[in-house]
PDB file of C-alpha atoms in Angstrom:
ATOM      1  CA  VAL V1142       0.000   0.000   0.000  1.00  0.00           C
ATOM      2  CA  LEU V1143       2.849   2.431   0.781  1.00  0.00           C
ATOM      3  CA  LEU V1144       4.453   1.976  -2.626  1.00  0.00           C
ATOM      4  CA  ARG V1145       1.119   2.621  -4.315  1.00  0.00           C
ATOM      5  CA  ALA V1146       0.734   5.827  -2.281  1.00  0.00           C
ATOM      6  CA  ARG V1147       4.242   6.986  -3.289  1.00  0.00           C
ATOM      7  CA  ALA V1148       3.402   6.442  -6.964  1.00  0.00           C
ATOM      8  CA  ILE V1149       0.205   8.491  -6.675  1.00  0.00           C
ATOM      9  CA  GLU V1150       1.714  11.368  -4.712  1.00  0.00           C
ATOM     10  CA  THR V1151       4.763  11.668  -6.975  1.00  0.00           C
ATOM     11  CA  GLN V1152       2.810  10.967 -10.196  1.00  0.00           C
ATOM     12  CA  ALA V1153       5.543   8.600 -11.280  1.00  0.00           C
ATOM     13  CA  TYR V1154       6.172   4.908 -11.707  1.00  0.00           C
ATOM     14  CA  VAL V1155       7.615   3.185  -8.646  1.00  0.00           C
ATOM     15  CA  VAL V1156       9.869   0.212  -9.277  1.00  0.00           C
ATOM     16  CA  ALA V1157      10.364  -1.794  -6.099  1.00  0.00           C
ATOM     17  CA  ALA V1158      13.149  -4.345  -6.144  1.00  0.00           C
ATOM     18  CA  ALA V1159      13.032  -6.966  -3.428  1.00  0.00           C
ATOM     19  CA  GLN V1160      15.368  -9.694  -2.272  1.00  0.00           C
ATOM     20  CA  ALA V1161      14.004 -13.172  -1.694  1.00  0.00           C
ATOM     21  CA  GLY V1162      15.303 -16.209   0.129  1.00  0.00           C
ATOM     22  CA  ARG V1163      17.334 -17.121   3.189  1.00  0.00           C
ATOM     23  CA  HIS V1164      20.566 -15.145   3.474  1.00  0.00           C
ATOM     24  CA  ASN V1165      21.894 -16.807   6.624  1.00  0.00           C
ATOM     25  CA  ALA V1166      20.542 -18.496   9.747  1.00  0.00           C
ATOM     26  CA  ARG V1167      19.094 -15.242  11.109  1.00  0.00           C
ATOM     27  CA  ARG V1168      17.977 -13.362   7.981  1.00  0.00           C
ATOM     28  CA  GLU V1169      15.311 -14.168   5.415  1.00  0.00           C
ATOM     29  CA  SER V1170      13.651 -11.875   2.841  1.00  0.00           C
ATOM     30  CA  PHE V1171      10.252 -12.342   1.274  1.00  0.00           C
ATOM     31  CA  GLY V1172      10.435 -10.769  -2.177  1.00  0.00           C
ATOM     32  CA  HIS V1173       7.349  -9.034  -3.564  1.00  0.00           C
ATOM     33  CA  ALA V1174       9.176  -7.105  -6.310  1.00  0.00           C
ATOM     34  CA  LEU V1175       6.673  -4.978  -8.219  1.00  0.00           C
ATOM     35  CA  VAL V1176       6.087  -1.996 -10.502  1.00  0.00           C
ATOM     36  CA  VAL V1177       3.333   0.536  -9.729  1.00  0.00           C
ATOM     37  CA  ASP V1178       1.966   3.067 -12.224  1.00  0.00           C
ATOM     38  CA  PRO V1179       1.215   6.739 -11.373  1.00  0.00           C
ATOM     39  CA  TRP V1180      -2.436   5.910 -10.560  1.00  0.00           C
ATOM     40  CA  GLY V1181      -1.284   3.371  -7.961  1.00  0.00           C
ATOM     41  CA  SER V1182      -2.121   0.280 -10.000  1.00  0.00           C
ATOM     42  CA  VAL V1183       0.308  -2.613  -9.797  1.00  0.00           C
ATOM     43  CA  VAL V1184       1.327  -3.250 -13.428  1.00  0.00           C
ATOM     44  CA  ALA V1185       3.919  -5.988 -12.788  1.00  0.00           C
ATOM     45  CA  ARG V1186       4.907  -8.235  -9.901  1.00  0.00           C
ATOM     46  CA  ARG V1187       6.708 -11.429  -9.060  1.00  0.00           C
ATOM     47  CA  GLU V1188       3.866 -13.754  -8.168  1.00  0.00           C
ATOM     48  CA  ASP V1189       5.935 -16.088  -6.010  1.00  0.00           C
ATOM     49  CA  PRO V1190       7.776 -14.075  -3.310  1.00  0.00           C
ATOM     50  CA  ASP V1191      10.270 -16.923  -2.833  1.00  0.00           C
ATOM     51  CA  ASP V1192      11.143 -17.044  -6.540  1.00  0.00           C
ATOM     52  CA  THR V1193      14.082 -15.108  -7.943  1.00  0.00           C
ATOM     53  CA  GLY V1194      13.820 -13.133 -11.142  1.00  0.00           C
ATOM     54  CA  ILE V1195      12.566  -9.760 -12.339  1.00  0.00           C
ATOM     55  CA  ALA V1196       9.215  -8.033 -12.739  1.00  0.00           C
ATOM     56  CA  VAL V1197       8.923  -6.343 -16.141  1.00  0.00           C
ATOM     57  CA  ALA V1198       6.532  -3.553 -17.109  1.00  0.00           C
ATOM     58  CA  GLU V1199       6.239  -1.136 -19.992  1.00  0.00           C
ATOM     59  CA  LEU V1200       6.361   2.470 -18.781  1.00  0.00           C
ATOM     60  CA  ASP V1201       3.848   4.677 -20.578  1.00  0.00           C
ATOM     61  CA  GLY V1202       4.952   8.309 -20.862  1.00  0.00           C
ATOM     62  CA  ALA V1203       1.581   9.315 -22.333  1.00  0.00           C
ATOM     63  CA  CYS V1204      -0.142   7.914 -19.247  1.00  0.00           C
ATOM     64  CA  MET V1205       2.090  10.020 -16.989  1.00  0.00           C
ATOM     65  CA  ALA V1206       1.438  13.143 -19.081  1.00  0.00           C
ATOM     66  CA  ASP V1207      -2.323  12.533 -18.921  1.00  0.00           C
ATOM     67  CA  ILE V1208      -2.271  12.085 -15.141  1.00  0.00           C
ATOM     68  CA  ARG V1209      -0.159  15.205 -14.650  1.00  0.00           C
ATOM     69  CA  ALA V1210      -2.519  17.219 -16.882  1.00  0.00           C
ATOM     70  CA  ARG V1211      -5.623  15.992 -15.037  1.00  0.00           C
ATOM     71  CA  MET V1212      -4.096  16.406 -11.579  1.00  0.00           C
ATOM     72  CA  PRO V1213      -1.562  19.289 -11.882  1.00  0.00           C
ATOM     73  CA  LEU V1214       0.272  18.892  -8.567  1.00  0.00           C
ATOM     74  CA  ASP V1215       3.361  20.659  -9.903  1.00  0.00           C
ATOM     75  CA  ALA V1216       1.347  23.877 -10.311  1.00  0.00           C
ATOM     76  CA  HIS V1217       0.944  23.964  -6.510  1.00  0.00           C
ATOM     77  CA  ARG V1218       4.625  23.412  -5.719  1.00  0.00           C
ATOM     78  CA  ARG V1219       6.228  26.187  -3.684  1.00  0.00           C
ATOM     79  CA  ARG V1220       9.421  27.113  -5.487  1.00  0.00           C
ATOM     80  CA  GLY V1221      12.550  28.115  -3.584  1.00  0.00           C
ATOM     81  CA  LEU V1222      12.048  25.823  -0.596  1.00  0.00           C
ATOM     82  CA  GLU V1223      15.099  23.771  -1.564  1.00  0.00           C
ATOM     83  CA  VAL V1224      17.225  26.832  -0.697  1.00  0.00           C
ATOM     84  CA  LEU V1225      15.635  26.979   2.761  1.00  0.00           C
ATOM     85  CA  ALA V1226      16.214  23.254   3.256  1.00  0.00           C
ATOM     86  CA  GLY V1227      19.902  23.704   2.392  1.00  0.00           C
ATOM     87  CA  GLU V1228      20.225  26.560   4.859  1.00  0.00           C
ATOM     88  CA  ALA V1229      18.577  24.503   7.596  1.00  0.00           C
ATOM     89  CA  ALA V1230      21.091  21.720   6.930  1.00  0.00           C
ATOM     90  CA  GLY V1231      23.976  24.192   7.276  1.00  0.00           C
ATOM     91  CA  GLN V1232      24.960  24.185   3.609  1.00  0.00           C
TER      92      GLN V1232
END
């Protein structure tokens, strides 16, 4: 659910790589590699979380452009805040 939310709020594809399998006696990972489109729909995933391999999806630039036109989040961005963030970090 969190990866789907990130895709929606950034209006971008999210590609989530994930390790699977037992690494040693104390560490095991459970996979779930997936690709999420800018609407939050999962467009590719590894069905078996224990299986190794890759999830492949075609990224559609026209889809992203359509979403950004229909939901223009960038128009509401406050410009110049990155300067303030740098000053706060002592840069």
